[in-house]
mmCIF file of C-alpha atoms in Angstrom:
data_model
loop_
_atom_site.group_PDB
_atom_site.id
_atom_site.type_symbol
_atom_site.label_atom_id
_atom_site.label_comp_id
_atom_site.label_asym_id
_atom_site.label_seq_id
_atom_site.Cartn_x
_atom_site.Cartn_y
_atom_site.Cartn_z
ATOM 1 C CA MET A 1 13.757 -92.135 16.634
ATOM 2 C CA PRO A 2 12.098 -90.297 13.148
ATOM 3 C CA ASP A 3 13.191 -86.580 14.044
ATOM 4 C CA TYR A 4 9.189 -85.961 12.395
ATOM 5 C CA CYS A 5 6.604 -87.178 13.695
ATOM 6 C CA PRO A 6 2.707 -87.210 12.086
ATOM 7 C CA ALA A 7 1.538 -84.423 15.753
ATOM 8 C CA ASP A 8 4.329 -82.520 13.727
ATOM 9 C CA ALA A 9 2.796 -83.111 9.864
ATOM 10 C CA MET A 10 -0.136 -82.806 11.686
ATOM 11 C CA ALA A 11 0.240 -79.233 12.212
ATOM 12 C CA GLU A 12 2.281 -77.924 9.720
ATOM 13 C CA SER A 13 -0.806 -79.300 7.323
ATOM 14 C CA GLN A 14 -2.857 -76.636 9.472
ATOM 15 C CA ARG A 15 -0.614 -74.530 8.869
ATOM 16 C CA LEU A 16 -0.375 -73.941 5.359
ATOM 17 C CA THR A 17 -4.527 -74.511 5.501
ATOM 18 C CA ASP A 18 -4.334 -71.318 7.696
ATOM 19 C CA PHE A 19 -1.719 -69.589 5.497
ATOM 20 C CA TYR A 20 -3.454 -70.590 1.463
ATOM 21 C CA GLY A 21 -6.586 -72.077 2.402
ATOM 22 C CA GLU A 22 -8.023 -75.825 1.759
ATOM 23 C CA PRO A 23 -6.656 -77.730 -0.947
ATOM 24 C CA ILE A 24 -7.864 -76.499 -4.346
ATOM 25 C CA SER A 25 -6.993 -80.605 -5.634
ATOM 26 C CA THR A 26 -5.205 -82.745 -3.587
ATOM 27 C CA TYR A 27 -2.877 -86.238 -4.684
ATOM 28 C CA SER A 28 -1.507 -88.083 -2.283
ATOM 29 C CA ARG A 29 0.854 -90.696 -2.719
ATOM 30 C CA ALA A 30 -1.634 -93.331 -2.282
ATOM 31 C CA ASP A 31 -3.328 -91.986 -5.120
ATOM 32 C CA ALA A 32 -0.350 -92.190 -7.335
ATOM 33 C CA LEU A 33 0.138 -95.762 -6.315
ATOM 34 C CA ALA A 34 -3.760 -96.248 -7.744
ATOM 35 C CA ASP A 35 -3.458 -95.236 -10.907
ATOM 36 C CA GLY A 36 -0.779 -96.591 -12.089
ATOM 37 C CA THR A 37 1.423 -93.483 -12.020
ATOM 38 C CA LEU A 38 3.846 -94.385 -8.931
ATOM 39 C CA VAL A 39 4.923 -98.518 -8.535
ATOM 40 C CA ASP A 40 5.266 -99.791 -4.937
ATOM 41 C CA ALA A 41 8.752 -101.268 -4.645
ATOM 42 C CA GLY A 42 7.296 -103.657 -2.443
ATOM 43 C CA ASP A 43 9.526 -105.868 0.108
ATOM 44 C CA LEU A 44 12.654 -105.337 -2.183
ATOM 45 C CA GLY A 45 12.840 -101.919 -0.619
ATOM 46 C CA ARG A 46 13.500 -103.307 2.762
ATOM 47 C CA GLN A 47 15.260 -106.750 2.169
ATOM 48 C CA ALA A 48 17.695 -103.498 -0.104
ATOM 49 C CA GLY A 49 18.212 -101.080 3.186
ATOM 50 C CA PHE A 50 15.324 -99.088 2.828
ATOM 51 C CA ILE A 51 13.686 -98.095 5.974
ATOM 52 C CA PHE A 52 10.308 -96.361 4.262
ATOM 53 C CA PRO A 53 8.821 -97.151 1.637
ATOM 54 C CA VAL A 54 9.722 -96.773 -2.194
ATOM 55 C CA ALA A 55 8.137 -96.327 -4.691
ATOM 56 C CA LEU A 56 9.477 -95.460 -8.958
ATOM 57 C CA THR A 57 7.879 -93.577 -10.997
ATOM 58 C CA ARG A 58 5.452 -95.430 -14.199
ATOM 59 C CA ASP A 59 8.197 -93.782 -16.952
ATOM 60 C CA VAL A 60 11.247 -95.611 -14.192
ATOM 61 C CA HIS A 61 9.666 -98.982 -14.132
ATOM 62 C CA ASP A 62 8.989 -99.659 -17.365
ATOM 63 C CA GLN A 63 12.440 -98.503 -18.785
ATOM 64 C CA PHE A 64 14.494 -99.797 -15.750
ATOM 65 C CA VAL A 65 12.997 -102.317 -13.866
ATOM 66 C CA ARG A 66 9.610 -104.157 -16.444
ATOM 67 C CA TRP A 67 10.910 -107.097 -17.944
ATOM 68 C CA SER A 68 7.785 -109.310 -20.188
ATOM 69 C CA PRO A 69 8.477 -113.066 -21.048
ATOM 70 C CA GLU A 70 8.944 -111.640 -24.779
ATOM 71 C CA ASP A 71 11.898 -109.734 -23.038
ATOM 72 C CA ARG A 72 13.824 -113.036 -20.972
ATOM 73 C CA ALA A 73 13.032 -114.613 -25.017
ATOM 74 C CA ALA A 74 14.468 -111.963 -26.521
ATOM 75 C CA GLN A 75 17.575 -112.497 -24.227
ATOM 76 C CA GLY A 76 17.979 -116.281 -24.493
ATOM 77 C CA GLY A 77 15.821 -117.128 -21.696
ATOM 78 C CA TRP A 78 17.738 -114.553 -17.910
ATOM 79 C CA GLY A 79 16.857 -111.811 -16.948
ATOM 80 C CA ASP A 80 13.906 -111.060 -14.721
ATOM 81 C CA GLU A 81 11.420 -107.741 -13.557
ATOM 82 C CA ARG A 82 12.701 -108.867 -9.703
ATOM 83 C CA GLY A 83 16.295 -109.404 -10.409
ATOM 84 C CA ARG A 84 16.066 -106.018 -12.097
ATOM 85 C CA LEU A 85 14.402 -104.015 -8.868
ATOM 86 C CA TRP A 86 16.737 -106.021 -7.081
ATOM 87 C CA ASP A 87 19.982 -104.168 -9.016
ATOM 88 C CA LEU A 88 18.101 -100.572 -8.466
ATOM 89 C CA LEU A 89 17.973 -100.839 -5.530
ATOM 90 C CA TYR A 90 20.084 -102.202 -3.600
ATOM 91 C CA THR A 91 23.284 -100.039 -6.277
ATOM 92 C CA LEU A 92 20.771 -97.270 -4.951
ATOM 93 C CA ALA A 93 21.231 -97.774 -1.074
ATOM 94 C CA VAL A 94 24.558 -98.538 -1.361
ATOM 95 C CA ALA A 95 25.267 -95.839 -2.854
ATOM 96 C CA MET A 96 23.184 -93.707 0.093
ATOM 97 C CA LYS A 97 24.571 -94.870 2.562
ATOM 98 C CA ALA A 98 27.713 -93.711 0.660
ATOM 99 C CA ARG A 99 27.016 -90.501 0.237
ATOM 100 C CA ARG A 100 27.301 -90.499 -3.396
ATOM 101 C CA VAL A 101 23.530 -89.763 -2.970
ATOM 102 C CA THR A 102 22.572 -87.671 -1.056
ATOM 103 C CA ASP A 103 19.359 -84.868 -0.974
ATOM 104 C CA GLU A 104 21.962 -82.299 -2.310
ATOM 105 C CA GLN A 105 22.804 -84.473 -5.330
ATOM 106 C CA PRO A 106 19.875 -86.435 -5.560
ATOM 107 C CA VAL A 107 20.876 -88.147 -9.386
ATOM 108 C CA HIS A 108 21.769 -92.499 -9.035
ATOM 109 C CA THR A 109 23.956 -93.552 -11.861
ATOM 110 C CA TYR A 110 23.713 -97.849 -13.097
ATOM 111 C CA CYS A 111 24.234 -99.768 -15.148
ATOM 112 C CA CYS A 112 21.115 -101.957 -16.291
ATOM 113 C CA GLN A 113 20.545 -104.267 -19.162
ATOM 114 C CA PRO A 114 18.728 -101.938 -21.663
ATOM 115 C CA ARG A 115 15.052 -103.875 -22.868
ATOM 116 C CA ASP A 116 16.223 -103.758 -26.345
ATOM 117 C CA GLY A 117 16.349 -108.161 -26.561
ATOM 118 C CA VAL A 118 19.581 -107.987 -28.901
ATOM 119 C CA SER A 119 22.010 -106.394 -26.418
ATOM 120 C CA ARG A 120 23.931 -108.055 -24.004
ATOM 121 C CA ASP A 121 26.032 -105.261 -23.049
ATOM 122 C CA THR A 122 25.023 -103.297 -20.019
ATOM 123 C CA GLN A 123 24.271 -99.145 -20.286
ATOM 124 C CA LEU A 124 24.508 -96.515 -18.511
ATOM 125 C CA VAL A 125 22.132 -95.287 -16.482
ATOM 126 C CA GLN A 126 20.324 -91.956 -14.761
ATOM 127 C CA VAL A 127 17.649 -91.970 -12.381
ATOM 128 C CA THR A 128 17.111 -89.097 -9.506
ATOM 129 C CA VAL A 129 16.324 -89.906 -5.796
ATOM 130 C CA SER A 130 13.154 -87.540 -4.353
ATOM 131 C CA ARG A 131 11.593 -87.958 -0.452
ATOM 132 C CA SER A 132 8.328 -87.150 -0.457
ATOM 133 C CA GLU A 133 7.301 -85.628 2.792
ATOM 134 C CA GLU A 134 5.584 -88.988 3.935
ATOM 135 C CA HIS A 135 9.059 -90.981 4.368
ATOM 136 C CA THR A 136 9.166 -92.292 0.876
ATOM 137 C CA SER A 137 11.603 -92.247 -1.104
ATOM 138 C CA GLU A 138 10.470 -91.873 -5.230
ATOM 139 C CA LEU A 139 12.493 -93.111 -8.615
ATOM 140 C CA GLN A 140 12.208 -90.224 -10.534
ATOM 141 C CA SER A 141 12.872 -90.246 -14.250
ATOM 142 C CA PRO A 142 14.724 -86.788 -14.673
ATOM 143 C CA MET A 143 12.051 -86.376 -17.742
ATOM 144 C CA TYR A 144 8.608 -87.106 -15.219
ATOM 145 C CA LEU A 145 10.168 -85.114 -12.173
ATOM 146 C CA VAL A 146 6.707 -84.989 -9.750
ATOM 147 C CA CYS A 147 6.385 -80.549 -7.986
ATOM 148 C CA ARG A 148 4.535 -80.383 -5.715
ATOM 149 C CA LEU A 149 2.214 -77.176 -6.701
ATOM 150 C CA LEU A 150 1.459 -74.849 -3.273
ATOM 151 C CA LEU A 151 -1.209 -72.836 -5.152
ATOM 152 C CA GLU A 152 -1.952 -69.616 -3.479
ATOM 153 C CA LYS A 153 -6.022 -68.693 -3.117
ATOM 154 C CA LYS A 154 -6.856 -65.145 -4.862
#
């Protein structure tokens, strides 16, 4: 059973509102999924062993998961997007269970097939893992980290 329940989240939200005032603007995980900033990993996250929903930033998805029909043809007819997503999620789940990826060391390194259309060799790539307050895991490129800002009303 999770040690953090919705009632706790509501109390924390109210405490922050009492201290900072009403938010100037909000941007939720649902907003990020709707506008394409995040890409939902769907059922593969749970199959790989994650308890909570998993999402990737658009940058990570486009660099390390996306695999178009053109990519497939350029690589001799093999490879697909679902398989690339599985490789990322499964290796991440194994690394997290082995404590190689933690809150203190949130970088996951794994081998990925480049999308250049000619390479047969994989390359080592790194993604940063963060956990949002909504109990989700979001895979982020170090270049495009999403930060939560608390702004104090003046």
